């Protein structure tokens, strides 16, 4: 390797480096597995840009020095890939540095291009949170006096985290459970980044209530995946001498015979102390504060350790003499506590010898004390009492008795007595019992001896642990983190020793949702809770003592999951739709929104409002309770539907809200009066010949109502005044005005009618206009039904007539050419297709060739107008003139010479007869006005033609002409223009074009869908006669100058039936 490096170094002397100061930097995380690719030195160096592909691929890469980096990384000398050779531990490499850089040099060389370059490489090793905070000891124990004051502290060792960056190092310490309450944790950050921990006493301690505390101190680092270290802390409460000894009996009475032997025990004192250790060790003695202390101490003594009172002097009976003295029980605390009691000793006068009594214990114990298990069976022998009386006779016969009921004396022949258990013992009721045995002889006086001993009841595990509460009620917030403290339970066992050591467990009904510390009884969560799914849990906790066999107690934990505001309120519907009548006063009630929230309490309470984007944009406001009210008077005709967004917001913290749409329909109030379009102030007159047949439609009242479709817009027409002679009638629903009866006159006569239009609402509104009808005295066959508007209409009429004649000439020219081409075929078709009109027997009256047809035309749908027809010669086919309207038809008299030069004599005679008939009709005078129809229908569906409103009226001339084998039909409309010829044309039924497509008359449903002519100057309109179209169809039948059989199809309408005819009209 050394020769290679030497060669490389020498080669470098002759080669220029590419970038001497460039540093190649890589970044990688620690603890990645071996052979992890760090990066590619070749690509990172940028040399590819300076060499060809062949030259670049010839470059090789090696570590320049034999450093420790070669043990951590490997380089592929061909590709330049830098990989790890070991698992890199940042803490062992860089310690606690914030930035860990591994730097080394790599040689890039090539024999092909004589290249040698030193590349500086730096690898930044980033820290991973791979170390858990660790305390020096996982379990520590401290002792603290129960007399410690609040605020007393105990220093704790802080934890260490081997992660080297501040982010992943220890960030905080906590005490668990958080609401422990007895101790707190004081954490102070030191200048070097470490921590100083102190436990702080928050409550007074009482060893007799709780002598041991256990809790946890946890350390948390700052990593994204947080690591936690735990230390168990045990606090042992050391005893403070805060309890005085207590005697078992408040006083003692003892009777002793005179002359009793020295060192005879007459009494055993007994006292207890709740403290422990030296604070509970009791010493007995005489009180120093009594006047006859010297006499007492000369007769009696007390064993300081056992409390046994013995006779040390000669007791002499003295009449009425009772020795009274005070004794003390003192503990061995630093400041001893003392308790006193009184002993009364009575001396009996005896002449004989008292019996001698001694006792032997059969079970373990010490002087004056015997231990008996509380589970001892009845009749169990615990001691033997030996009685000796050297007297004879009655003085030597001795009987013994024992105090209390728990034990009994049974004689054993002449060998004394045995002490046996007489009833079940219970240590928890009384642990130490003072037993006295008194033996008396039968002498006179009776002499007795007594002895005293203590029976200590030993504990057996006969009591199960008892919880402080039968049922614990706990609360936890939903979505609380795992490990949150729920409750601390506690149980006590009145047994002692190991039988009283209690551990805590959970039963299966906890279902893995909870955990419990077996020592402390702290219950924590082991899962997340969702109140909306379940808000109540009930499970059992067990307390098991350490006896053999163990005893178990149980309690119930009732957990309530409290609510947090984690649910959005929801509306009761995807959207809301309300209806409110227009014109109601401000603050009118519209409706109420409703919503619900799965949370509870204040989180469930909701308020409603309009979304801010709609505030002041709609005429409504929303009350917090969801009531929607108006803030202005509504007008349906201005706007009938309002759509806006409302929000419901709960009262949680933070509040949550949801939005939805509200659609409010404004219903109609009859606030619009009918609007009469015709007649009006500028156009209120029509004229008609007095000779028109009875039942002829004179004009149509055009009106509408802006109220909503229904009774409020359904109109009724009537004549209020001006119809004094009852000449006219009006259709109540159609508005068509008819000639009701004949009326004779000798000159033009004007009738001014007051036309009333009412809607059908509950409180109807009415509009009244005047209509001027002029009955014209004239011999002409047709009169005008439309108002006169002066020279303007005359000019328009001239233009239209001229245009009509031009078109007619073109059509006639076309027909002539076609007929010359095939005259014979035309003649055959003419003979077959154009016959004379038929006359029905029931509705026609024939006068010569003139046919009159009279139908009921007043408000009756689909009935034909009165028709006048006549026949021309076969050279022009059969032509039928259908006059609809009352406008004067100023067409040249067909009888004049030269107009129809090819007509036959028969046809000319028919026309002359027609003319004479009309002239004769005009000369009749004083004709009585007789009604033609007794009943005029007001509910007819017929749509009569109305005045155009431009001062002129229209007459439709329907011409049928034969052209080869097709029937060509045209309708020519003429305005009021009188031609030079004075010969009147034949009279026809009178009607007016309908303006139904412009303004539909509300309330007359039978008129819907009827189409008539539109009146536009210079335009061509195709209209349908005798058939109905749906009202929702758009009238698109406007044609062009080129009229053909299929011209109606261009507008998208259905094709005509055999009974329908389409006519182009010229206006």
XYZ file of C-alpha atoms in Angstrom, residues 158 166 169-173 185-198 220:
22
model
C -31.269 13.366 38.583
C -30.368 19.217 23.589
C -31.910 15.168 26.163
C -34.028 15.347 29.307
C -36.584 18.142 29.223
C -38.780 17.652 32.264
C -39.466 15.678 35.431
C -41.324 17.810 43.041
C -39.098 20.881 42.851
C -36.984 20.883 39.678
C -34.186 23.430 39.176
C -32.085 23.676 36.012
C -28.372 24.026 36.625
C -26.058 26.162 34.456
C -24.508 23.067 32.863
C -27.905 21.902 31.632
C -28.400 19.352 34.407
C -31.190 19.335 36.953
C -31.460 19.475 40.715
C -34.407 17.505 42.106
C -35.957 17.900 45.513
C -39.001 12.801 29.901
